[in-house]
Coordinates of C-alpha atoms and ligand atoms in Angstrom, one line a residue:
M464 CA -122.7 149.2 13.6
S465 CA -122.6 145.9 11.9
P466 CA -124.3 145.3 8.5
M467 CA -126.7 143.0 10.3
V468 CA -127.8 145.8 12.7
L469 CA -128.2 148.3 9.8
L470 CA -130.3 145.7 8.0
L471 CA -132.5 145.3 11.1
V472 CA -132.9 149.0 11.5
A473 CA -133.8 149.3 7.9
A474 CA -136.4 146.6 8.4
A475 CA -137.9 148.4 11.4
V476 CA -138.2 151.6 9.4
L477 CA -139.9 149.9 6.6
L478 CA -142.3 148.2 9.0
A479 CA -143.2 151.6 10.3
L480 CA -143.6 153.4 7.0
P481 CA -146.7 152.1 5.2
E482 CA -149.2 152.9 7.9
S483 CA -147.3 155.5 9.8
A484 CA -150.5 157.4 10.5
A485 CA -151.9 154.4 12.4
A486 CA -148.7 153.0 13.6
F487 CA -148.0 152.6 17.3
P488 CA -145.5 155.2 18.5
I489 CA -142.7 153.9 20.8
A490 CA -140.2 156.7 20.9
D491 CA -139.5 160.0 19.2
S492 CA -135.9 161.3 19.2
G493 CA -134.9 159.3 22.3
R494 CA -138.1 160.3 24.2
A495 CA -140.7 157.7 25.2
R496 CA -144.1 158.0 23.4
C497 CA -145.7 155.2 25.3
A498 CA -145.9 153.7 28.8
I499 CA -146.1 150.0 29.7
L500 CA -149.3 149.1 31.4
L501 CA -149.5 146.2 33.8
D502 CA -152.3 144.8 36.0
E503 CA -151.9 145.5 39.7
E504 CA -152.2 141.8 40.3
A505 CA -149.8 140.8 37.5
R506 CA -147.9 137.5 37.9
P507 CA -144.1 137.4 38.1
A508 CA -143.7 136.4 34.4
E509 CA -146.0 139.3 33.3
R510 CA -143.9 141.7 35.5
R511 CA -140.8 140.3 33.9
A512 CA -142.4 140.9 30.4
A513 CA -142.9 144.6 31.3
R514 CA -139.3 144.9 32.7
E515 CA -137.8 143.3 29.6
L516 CA -139.8 145.5 27.3
A517 CA -138.7 148.6 29.2
E518 CA -135.1 147.6 29.3
H519 CA -134.7 146.5 25.7
L520 CA -136.7 149.5 24.3
R521 CA -134.5 151.8 26.4
Q522 CA -131.4 150.2 24.8
M523 CA -133.0 150.6 21.3
T524 CA -134.2 154.1 21.6
G525 CA -132.3 155.7 24.5
A526 CA -135.7 156.6 26.1
T527 CA -136.9 155.7 29.6
F528 CA -140.2 153.8 29.7
S529 CA -142.4 153.8 32.7
V530 CA -144.2 150.7 33.9
T531 CA -147.5 151.6 35.4
T532 CA -150.7 150.0 36.7
N533 CA -152.7 153.2 36.1
P534 CA -154.6 153.0 32.8
G535 CA -155.0 156.8 32.7
A536 CA -151.2 157.4 33.0
A537 CA -150.4 157.4 29.3
R538 CA -152.1 158.2 26.0
N539 CA -150.5 155.2 24.4
A540 CA -149.7 152.0 26.2
L541 CA -148.0 148.7 25.6
V542 CA -150.6 146.7 27.5
V543 CA -149.0 143.6 29.0
G544 CA -151.2 140.6 30.0
P545 CA -154.9 140.1 30.4
C546 CA -155.6 143.2 32.6
A547 CA -159.0 145.0 32.7
V548 CA -158.1 147.2 29.7
A549 CA -157.1 144.2 27.6
R550 CA -160.2 142.2 28.6
Q551 CA -162.4 145.1 27.6
A552 CA -160.7 145.8 24.4
L553 CA -160.1 142.3 23.1
G554 CA -163.0 140.5 24.8
E555 CA -163.1 138.0 27.6
D556 CA -164.0 135.2 25.3
T557 CA -161.1 135.8 23.0
L558 CA -158.7 135.8 25.8
A559 CA -160.2 132.7 27.5
A560 CA -159.9 130.8 24.3
L561 CA -156.1 131.2 24.1
A562 CA -153.9 128.1 24.7
P563 CA -151.3 128.6 27.5
E564 CA -148.5 129.5 25.2
Q565 CA -150.6 131.2 22.5
F566 CA -150.6 135.0 22.4
L567 CA -152.0 138.0 20.6
I568 CA -150.0 141.0 19.6
R569 CA -152.6 143.5 18.5
T570 CA -152.8 147.2 17.8
Q571 CA -156.2 148.5 18.8
G572 CA -157.3 152.0 19.5
R573 CA -154.4 153.8 21.1
H574 CA -152.7 150.7 22.5
L575 CA -150.6 147.8 21.6
F576 CA -151.8 144.7 23.4
L577 CA -149.5 141.8 24.3
V578 CA -151.6 139.1 25.9
G579 CA -151.0 135.3 26.3
G580 CA -153.1 132.4 27.4
S581 CA -150.9 132.2 30.5
P582 CA -148.3 134.4 32.2
R583 CA -145.6 132.5 30.2
G584 CA -147.6 133.2 27.0
T585 CA -147.6 136.9 27.8
L586 CA -143.9 136.8 28.4
Y587 CA -143.5 135.1 25.0
A588 CA -145.6 137.9 23.4
A589 CA -143.2 140.5 24.7
Y590 CA -140.2 138.5 23.4
H591 CA -141.9 138.0 20.1
L592 CA -142.4 141.7 19.7
L593 CA -138.8 142.5 20.6
D594 CA -137.3 139.7 18.6
N595 CA -139.4 138.9 15.6
V596 CA -140.9 142.4 15.1
L597 CA -138.2 144.8 16.3
G598 CA -135.0 142.8 15.6
V599 CA -133.5 142.1 19.0
R600 CA -131.4 138.9 18.9
W601 CA -130.4 136.9 22.0
W602 CA -127.7 135.0 20.2
T603 CA -125.9 133.5 23.2
P604 CA -126.3 133.9 26.9
T605 CA -123.6 136.6 26.8
Y606 CA -124.2 138.2 23.4
T607 CA -127.4 140.2 22.6
E608 CA -127.8 142.4 19.6
V609 CA -130.1 145.3 19.9
P610 CA -130.9 147.6 16.9
R611 CA -130.6 151.3 17.7
K612 CA -133.2 153.7 16.6
R613 CA -134.1 156.9 18.6
T614 CA -137.4 157.3 16.8
L615 CA -139.4 154.1 16.7
E616 CA -142.9 153.2 15.6
V617 CA -144.4 149.8 15.1
R618 CA -146.7 149.2 12.2
R619 CA -150.3 148.1 13.0
L620 CA -150.1 144.5 14.2
N621 CA -152.7 141.8 14.5
L622 CA -150.8 138.6 15.3
N623 CA -152.1 135.4 16.7
V624 CA -149.1 133.2 17.4
Q625 CA -148.6 129.8 18.9
P626 CA -145.7 127.2 18.8
T627 CA -145.8 124.1 16.6
F628 CA -144.4 122.0 19.5
E629 CA -145.7 122.3 23.0
Y630 CA -142.5 121.1 24.5
R631 CA -139.2 122.6 23.1
D632 CA -136.0 121.5 24.6
P633 CA -132.6 122.1 22.8
Y634 CA -130.6 120.3 25.5
L635 CA -127.4 122.2 25.3
A636 CA -125.6 124.1 28.1
T637 CA -126.5 127.3 26.3
A638 CA -130.2 126.7 26.9
W639 CA -129.7 126.0 30.6
H640 CA -129.4 129.8 31.1
A641 CA -132.8 130.7 32.3
D642 CA -132.8 134.2 30.7
W643 CA -131.6 132.9 27.3
A644 CA -134.1 130.0 27.4
A645 CA -137.1 132.3 28.2
R646 CA -136.1 134.9 25.7
N647 CA -135.7 132.3 22.9
R648 CA -139.0 130.6 24.1
C649 CA -137.6 127.2 25.1
N650 CA -139.6 125.7 27.9
G651 CA -137.8 122.5 28.6
M652 CA -134.6 122.0 30.6
V653 CA -135.0 125.1 32.7
G654 CA -138.4 123.7 33.5
N655 CA -137.7 120.2 34.6
G656 CA -135.1 120.5 37.2
G657 CA -132.1 120.6 34.9
P658 CA -128.7 121.8 35.9
N659 CA -130.0 125.3 36.8
G660 CA -133.1 124.0 38.6
P661 CA -136.7 124.4 37.6
A662 CA -137.6 127.7 35.9
D663 CA -138.9 130.1 38.4
E664 CA -142.3 131.8 38.0
E665 CA -140.6 134.9 36.7
H666 CA -139.2 133.0 33.7
G667 CA -142.6 131.4 33.1
G668 CA -142.4 128.4 35.3
G669 CA -141.7 124.9 34.2
F670 CA -143.6 123.3 31.4
L671 CA -142.5 119.8 32.5
I672 CA -142.1 119.2 36.2
Y673 CA -141.2 115.6 36.9
A674 CA -142.0 113.8 40.1
G675 CA -138.8 111.8 40.4
G676 CA -136.3 111.3 37.6
S677 CA -137.2 112.2 34.0
C678 CA -135.8 109.0 32.4
H679 CA -134.7 105.4 33.0
T680 CA -136.7 105.3 36.2
F681 CA -137.4 101.5 36.6
D682 CA -134.4 101.2 38.8
Q683 CA -135.5 104.2 40.8
F684 CA -139.0 102.8 41.5
V685 CA -138.1 99.1 41.8
P686 CA -134.4 99.1 42.8
A687 CA -132.0 96.3 42.0
A688 CA -131.5 95.8 45.7
L689 CA -134.8 93.9 45.7
L690 CA -133.4 91.2 43.4
E691 CA -132.4 88.8 46.0
Q692 CA -135.6 88.9 47.9
H693 CA -137.9 89.1 44.8
P694 CA -136.0 87.6 41.8
T695 CA -139.2 87.2 39.7
W696 CA -139.8 90.9 39.8
F697 CA -136.9 91.4 37.4
S698 CA -136.2 90.5 33.8
E699 CA -135.4 86.9 32.9
V700 CA -132.6 86.8 30.3
E701 CA -131.2 83.4 29.2
G702 CA -132.8 81.8 32.2
K703 CA -131.3 84.2 34.7
R704 CA -133.0 87.1 36.6
V705 CA -131.0 90.4 36.1
A706 CA -131.5 93.8 37.7
G707 CA -130.0 97.3 37.6
Q708 CA -129.8 100.4 35.5
Y709 CA -127.2 98.9 33.1
E710 CA -127.9 95.2 33.7
G711 CA -131.6 94.4 33.7
Q712 CA -135.3 95.4 33.5
L713 CA -138.5 94.6 35.3
C714 CA -140.7 91.5 34.7
L715 CA -143.7 93.5 33.4
S716 CA -146.2 90.7 33.4
N717 CA -145.7 90.1 37.2
P718 CA -148.7 91.6 39.0
E719 CA -146.6 92.1 42.2
V720 CA -144.2 94.4 40.2
L721 CA -147.2 96.5 39.0
E722 CA -148.5 96.9 42.5
Y723 CA -145.1 97.7 44.0
L724 CA -144.3 100.3 41.3
I725 CA -147.8 101.9 41.5
D726 CA -147.2 102.4 45.2
A727 CA -143.7 103.8 44.6
V728 CA -145.0 106.2 41.9
D729 CA -147.8 107.3 44.2
Q730 CA -145.4 108.1 47.0
T731 CA -143.2 110.1 44.6
L732 CA -146.1 112.1 43.3
Q733 CA -147.3 112.9 46.8
K734 CA -143.9 114.4 47.5
T735 CA -144.0 116.6 44.4
P736 CA -147.3 118.5 44.5
G737 CA -146.8 120.6 41.4
A738 CA -145.7 117.7 39.2
T739 CA -147.0 117.6 35.6
N740 CA -145.3 114.4 34.7
V741 CA -143.9 111.1 36.0
S742 CA -141.6 109.0 34.0
I743 CA -142.1 105.2 33.9
T744 CA -139.2 104.3 31.7
Q745 CA -137.0 101.3 31.0
N746 CA -133.5 101.1 32.4
D747 CA -130.7 102.0 30.0
N748 CA -130.0 98.5 28.6
V749 CA -131.7 96.0 26.4
Q750 CA -132.0 93.1 28.9
Y751 CA -135.8 93.0 28.8
C752 CA -137.7 90.1 30.3
R753 CA -138.1 86.9 28.2
C754 CA -140.1 84.9 30.8
A755 CA -142.9 82.9 29.3
R756 CA -145.6 85.4 30.2
C757 CA -143.7 88.5 29.0
A758 CA -142.7 86.6 25.8
A759 CA -146.2 85.6 25.0
I760 CA -147.4 89.2 25.3
D761 CA -144.6 90.5 23.1
A762 CA -145.3 87.8 20.5
E763 CA -148.9 88.8 20.4
E764 CA -148.0 92.5 20.1
G765 CA -145.2 91.9 17.7
S766 CA -142.8 94.0 19.9
P767 CA -141.6 94.3 23.5
A768 CA -143.3 97.6 23.5
G769 CA -146.5 95.5 24.0
A770 CA -145.6 94.4 27.6
M771 CA -144.2 97.9 28.3
L772 CA -147.3 99.8 27.1
R773 CA -149.8 97.5 28.8
F774 CA -147.8 97.9 32.1
V775 CA -147.6 101.8 31.8
N776 CA -151.2 102.0 30.8
A777 CA -152.1 100.0 33.9
V778 CA -150.2 102.4 36.1
A779 CA -151.7 105.5 34.4
E780 CA -155.2 104.1 34.7
R781 CA -154.9 103.3 38.4
L782 CA -153.5 106.7 39.3
E783 CA -155.6 108.9 37.0
A784 CA -158.4 109.7 39.4
K785 CA -155.9 110.7 42.1
Y786 CA -153.6 112.7 39.8
P787 CA -155.9 113.9 37.0
R788 CA -153.4 116.5 35.8
V789 CA -150.3 114.3 35.7
M790 CA -149.1 112.6 32.5
F791 CA -147.4 109.2 32.7
D792 CA -144.6 109.0 30.2
T793 CA -142.7 106.1 28.8
F794 CA -140.1 105.4 26.2
A795 CA -140.2 103.9 22.7
Y796 CA -136.4 103.3 22.9
Q797 CA -134.2 100.6 21.5
Y798 CA -136.1 97.3 22.0
T799 CA -139.4 99.1 22.6
R800 CA -139.0 101.4 19.5
K801 CA -141.4 99.4 17.4
A802 CA -145.0 100.1 18.2
P803 CA -147.2 97.3 19.4
R804 CA -149.9 95.8 17.3
L805 CA -152.8 95.9 19.8
A806 CA -152.0 98.1 22.9
R807 CA -152.8 101.8 22.6
P808 CA -151.4 104.5 24.8
R809 CA -154.0 105.9 27.2
R810 CA -155.0 109.5 27.0
N811 CA -152.8 110.3 30.1
V812 CA -149.7 108.5 28.7
I813 CA -147.0 110.3 26.7
V814 CA -144.8 108.1 24.5
R815 CA -141.3 109.4 24.0
L816 CA -139.8 108.0 20.8
C817 CA -136.0 107.9 20.7
S818 CA -134.0 108.2 17.5
I819 CA -130.7 107.0 19.0
E820 CA -129.9 104.5 16.2
C821 CA -130.4 107.0 13.3
D822 CA -128.1 108.3 10.7
F823 CA -127.9 112.0 11.6
G824 CA -126.0 112.9 8.4
R825 CA -129.2 112.3 6.4
P826 CA -132.8 113.2 6.9
L827 CA -135.4 110.8 8.2
S828 CA -136.7 110.4 4.7
A829 CA -133.4 108.8 3.7
A830 CA -133.0 105.1 3.1
T831 CA -130.6 104.7 6.1
N832 CA -133.4 106.0 8.4
R833 CA -136.3 104.1 6.9
A834 CA -136.8 101.7 9.9
F835 CA -137.0 104.6 12.3
A836 CA -139.4 106.6 10.1
E837 CA -141.7 103.5 9.8
D838 CA -141.7 103.2 13.6
A839 CA -142.4 106.9 14.0
K840 CA -145.4 106.7 11.6
A841 CA -146.7 103.7 13.6
W842 CA -146.5 105.6 16.9
A843 CA -148.0 108.7 15.3
A844 CA -151.0 106.7 14.3
I845 CA -151.8 105.5 17.8
A846 CA -150.2 107.8 20.4
P847 CA -152.5 110.7 21.6
R848 CA -149.4 112.5 22.8
L849 CA -146.1 111.7 21.1
Y850 CA -142.8 113.3 22.0
V851 CA -139.4 112.7 20.5
W852 CA -136.0 112.3 22.2
D853 CA -133.6 113.2 19.4
Y854 CA -129.8 113.4 19.3
I855 CA -127.7 116.2 18.0
T856 CA -124.2 115.5 19.1
N857 CA -121.6 112.8 19.0
F858 CA -121.2 111.3 22.4
T859 CA -117.9 109.6 21.6
N860 CA -116.3 112.9 20.8
Y861 CA -118.0 116.2 21.7
F862 CA -115.4 118.1 19.7
K863 CA -115.6 116.1 16.5
P864 CA -117.2 118.0 13.5
H865 CA -120.7 116.6 13.4
P866 CA -122.3 117.7 10.1
N867 CA -126.0 117.3 11.0
L868 CA -127.0 120.9 10.4
R869 CA -128.8 120.1 7.2
V870 CA -131.1 117.6 8.8
L871 CA -132.3 119.6 11.8
G872 CA -135.0 121.5 9.9
P873 CA -136.2 118.6 7.7
N874 CA -136.4 116.3 10.7
L875 CA -138.4 118.7 12.8
R876 CA -140.8 119.1 9.9
F877 CA -141.1 115.3 9.7
F878 CA -141.9 115.3 13.5
A879 CA -144.5 118.1 13.1
E880 CA -146.1 116.2 10.2
H881 CA -146.3 113.0 12.3
N882 CA -148.2 114.3 15.4
V883 CA -145.2 114.9 17.5
R884 CA -146.0 117.5 20.1
G885 CA -142.7 117.8 22.0
V886 CA -139.0 117.5 21.1
F887 CA -136.0 117.0 23.3
E888 CA -132.8 117.6 21.3
Q889 CA -130.0 116.0 23.3
G890 CA -126.8 117.7 22.7
T891 CA -124.9 117.0 25.8
E892 CA -125.1 115.4 29.2
I893 CA -123.6 117.6 31.8
T894 CA -121.2 120.0 30.2
P895 CA -121.0 122.7 27.6
T896 CA -119.8 121.1 24.3
G897 CA -117.3 122.0 21.7
E898 CA -119.0 122.0 18.4
F899 CA -121.3 124.9 17.3
E900 CA -123.2 124.7 20.6
D901 CA -124.5 128.3 20.5
L902 CA -125.4 128.0 16.8
R903 CA -127.3 124.7 17.4
A904 CA -129.1 126.1 20.4
W905 CA -130.3 129.3 18.7
V906 CA -131.3 127.7 15.4
L907 CA -133.1 124.9 17.2
S908 CA -135.0 127.4 19.4
R909 CA -136.3 129.0 16.2
L910 CA -137.2 125.7 14.5
L911 CA -138.8 124.2 17.6
W912 CA -141.2 127.2 17.7
N913 CA -141.8 127.0 14.0
P914 CA -140.1 124.3 11.9
Y915 CA -141.5 125.8 8.7
Q916 CA -138.8 128.3 8.4
D917 CA -135.8 128.2 6.1
D918 CA -133.3 126.4 8.4
Q919 CA -130.3 127.2 6.2
K920 CA -131.2 130.9 6.3
L921 CA -131.4 130.7 10.0
I922 CA -127.9 129.2 10.2
A923 CA -126.6 132.0 7.9
E924 CA -128.4 134.6 10.0
F925 CA -126.7 133.2 13.2
C926 CA -123.3 133.3 11.4
D927 CA -123.8 136.9 10.4
G928 CA -124.8 137.8 13.9
C929 CA -122.2 135.9 15.9
Y930 CA -119.2 135.7 13.6
G931 CA -119.6 139.2 12.0
P932 CA -116.9 139.8 9.4
A933 CA -115.9 136.1 9.6
S934 CA -119.4 134.9 8.7
K935 CA -118.4 133.9 5.1
P936 CA -115.4 131.7 5.9
I937 CA -117.4 130.1 8.8
Q938 CA -120.3 129.4 6.4
A939 CA -117.7 128.0 3.9
Y940 CA -116.4 125.7 6.6
I941 CA -120.0 124.5 7.4
K942 CA -120.6 123.9 3.7
L943 CA -117.3 122.0 3.4
I944 CA -117.9 119.5 6.2
H945 CA -121.6 119.0 5.2
D946 CA -120.7 118.5 1.5
L947 CA -118.1 115.9 2.5
Q948 CA -120.5 114.1 4.7
E949 CA -123.2 114.1 2.1
G950 CA -120.8 112.9 -0.6
S951 CA -119.7 110.0 1.5
D952 CA -121.6 106.9 2.6
Y953 CA -120.6 107.5 6.2
Y954 CA -123.3 106.7 8.7
L955 CA -123.3 109.7 11.1
S956 CA -124.2 108.0 14.3
C957 CA -124.5 109.9 17.7
F958 CA -121.8 107.5 18.8
A959 CA -119.6 107.9 15.6
Q960 CA -116.2 106.5 16.0
D961 CA -113.1 108.6 15.2
P962 CA -112.0 109.0 12.5
A963 CA -114.8 109.7 10.0
P964 CA -113.2 109.0 6.6
F965 CA -114.2 112.3 5.1
L966 CA -112.5 114.2 8.0
N967 CA -109.1 113.6 6.4
A968 CA -105.9 115.6 6.2
E969 CA -106.9 117.4 3.0
A970 CA -110.3 118.4 4.3
M971 CA -108.9 119.6 7.6
A972 CA -106.2 121.5 5.9
R973 CA -108.9 123.4 4.0
A974 CA -110.9 123.8 7.2
D975 CA -107.8 125.2 9.0
Q976 CA -107.3 127.7 6.2
L977 CA -110.9 128.9 6.4
F978 CA -110.5 129.4 10.2
K979 CA -107.2 131.3 9.6
Q980 CA -109.2 133.6 7.2
A981 CA -112.0 133.9 9.8
L982 CA -109.6 134.8 12.5
A983 CA -107.8 137.4 10.4
A984 CA -111.2 139.0 9.6
V985 CA -112.1 139.3 13.3
A986 CA -108.7 140.0 14.9
G987 CA -109.3 142.3 17.9
K988 CA -113.0 142.5 17.2
E989 CA -115.0 141.1 20.1
P990 CA -117.3 139.3 20.6
Y991 CA -116.7 137.9 17.1
E992 CA -113.2 136.8 17.7
A993 CA -114.2 134.8 20.8
H994 CA -117.0 133.2 18.9
V995 CA -114.7 132.2 16.0
R996 CA -112.1 130.8 18.4
R997 CA -114.8 128.6 20.0
A998 CA -116.0 127.4 16.6
Y999 CA -112.3 126.6 15.7
L1000 CA -111.9 124.1 18.6
P1001 CA -113.2 121.0 16.6
V1002 CA -110.8 121.6 13.8
Q1003 CA -107.9 122.0 16.3
S1004 CA -109.0 118.9 18.1
Q1005 CA -108.9 116.9 14.8
W1006 CA -105.4 118.2 14.2
L1007 CA -104.3 117.2 17.7
T1008 CA -105.7 113.8 17.2
H1009 CA -103.9 113.1 13.8
Y1010 CA -101.1 115.6 13.8
E1011 CA -98.0 113.5 12.9
E1012 CA -99.7 111.7 10.1
W1013 CA -101.6 114.6 8.6
A1014 CA -98.8 117.1 8.8
K1015 CA -96.7 114.8 6.7
E1016 CA -99.5 114.3 4.2
V1017 CA -100.3 118.0 3.7
A1018 CA -96.5 118.7 3.3
A1019 CA -96.3 116.0 0.7
K1020 CA -99.3 117.4 -1.2
G1021 CA -98.0 121.0 -0.9
L1022 CA -101.1 122.1 1.1
P1023 CA -100.8 124.9 3.6
A1024 CA -99.3 123.7 6.9
P1025 CA -101.2 123.9 10.1
D1026 CA -99.7 125.6 13.2
P1027 CA -97.1 123.7 15.2
A1028 CA -98.9 121.1 17.4
P1029 CA -97.8 122.8 20.7
K1030 CA -99.3 126.1 19.6
I1031 CA -102.6 124.4 18.7
L1032 CA -102.6 122.5 22.0
R1033 CA -101.9 125.7 24.0
E1034 CA -104.8 127.5 22.4
F1035 CA -107.1 124.5 22.7
K1036 CA -106.3 124.0 26.4
Q1037 CA -106.7 127.6 27.3
L1038 CA -110.1 128.0 25.6
A1039 CA -111.6 124.6 26.4
T1040 CA -110.7 125.2 30.1
A1041 CA -112.0 128.8 30.1
L1042 CA -115.3 127.6 28.5
G1043 CA -115.7 124.8 31.1
I1044 CA -116.0 122.1 28.5
R1045 CA -115.4 119.3 31.0
L1046 CA -116.0 116.3 28.8
Y1047 CA -114.2 115.3 25.7
T1048 CA -116.4 112.2 25.2
S1049 CA -119.3 111.2 27.3
S1050 CA -117.0 109.3 29.6
K1051 CA -113.6 111.0 29.2
P1052 CA -112.7 114.4 30.8
T1053 CA -111.2 117.0 28.5
T1054 CA -108.3 117.3 31.0
E1055 CA -107.5 113.6 30.4
M1056 CA -107.4 114.1 26.6
I1057 CA -105.2 117.2 27.0
A1058 CA -102.8 115.3 29.2
E1059 CA -102.5 112.6 26.5
W1060 CA -101.7 115.3 23.9
E1061 CA -99.2 116.9 26.3
Q1062 CA -97.4 113.5 26.4
R1063 CA -97.3 113.5 22.6
Y1064 CA -96.6 117.2 21.9
G1065 CA -95.0 118.5 25.1
A1066 CA -96.7 120.5 27.9
A1067 CA -99.0 123.1 26.5
Q1068 CA -97.6 125.9 28.7
Ligands
LIG1800 ZN1 -141.4 88.6 32.6

């Protein structure tokens, strides 16, 4: 048993002690002391909540827990969902007042009630009990830690919990696993048709279900193929009309464009009956329309967000009566990041503010991020529903050490304090990534639920859980690269070019030594060794990038030598391939990078 598990067990015992007379009994010496009570009409997510409770409590205690719909079947019951027993005990009005993801965990009479404002809320109540109260940790999709205790009670509880952010999306491959996402209460990517498809009802269903694409949709609704026939529908740049995802935008002051797009959006919504959202967002380029009419609007508004927002408002207004439950979202991105002076987002418009230009090595309160922070404040003042599209990786090198772990917590607190209600944390495009992916996903899942937690303590907790005996050297490595970043004036962009000056031979020699210590501490101890080897990939990647130069430098300085390049390359190739990390950069396959290294260092076989 790891020290972490012992600690968790100790915590559970302490929880049970003070009011043991009134505590809720779960198991006694490996025998169940309660049943799990479910409504006959329970929804799939509520049934899943009951199954997850039964299975994890069995792993904790060794006992078998029955799931029943008969209220008379057990003296003590874990009551799951708003069944008749729960409604009677807690009150119809109390339950009706719960927001969809809000939940109550309450000991009352002989029962422990787990009831949410929706089936997903009830599912989250079950996970909160297992995780936050009883110490289960779903660290990664393949590694769960369950404390063992054959006798288990829960102290009296009266919790009323809801998330800070309504939309929580750490966009990393880790979170595409539907089980992991539900257990860690992320409701984004698995819910909006991501790589694994929309979350099924069992996992709580999708929070965001888009009709059509979820971003950069101008080209989808008004395709560039129409340029020849309708040149004035597209953006005028230096006297020329341009169209296409990477080439142009729409002329937003042209009434024909508005009518055409409304019709296209209407048709898309008709094809997606359960849609919650439709995205009306600029193409991924900055060639916005400078025609006289658009330019006049933007001048009046002090920003090209003016023409954009007036246009999106018009779409949202026209389609509101027909689709009263659908939100129309748009971007404040690049040229539209600055809020308009006059236009105001309608009540059925979501503005998604994008932080793509920021310095991710420093918090939003830092001088380097002042312009973004000012824009965020301006949107916070006028947007009824503000989301943020944030960036947590380096798209020009997914393996490069990206020391942004000290800003994740402060930035989420900044967002919470500025009316942001949903956060998409983009960590990849279509592939698992190389740098602390599991750590980022888990820590972000905690902070997106409640950003007012000690983010550095969460990182340490993850290291203890996932790296076990190697936690200390891994934390020393994290400290090393973050101290170096903070001590430099390096602007940590999400398109940071290689090399960062602080990632030099001396620093990476020290990093390499820390990983050697980490590996020695976990040799033969799975899953820790696998986790450490994965965390080592960025350091190995740095060495493979700079080997000839750095090896000479560390030799001259008498620093410990790295492994021979062919050995590093062999290990890197094996693991990156096994993990399916397909992209080295956003446009370069990992296989291509490995082939280049094989040219330099010899085949990795
Ligand atoms: Zn125009």
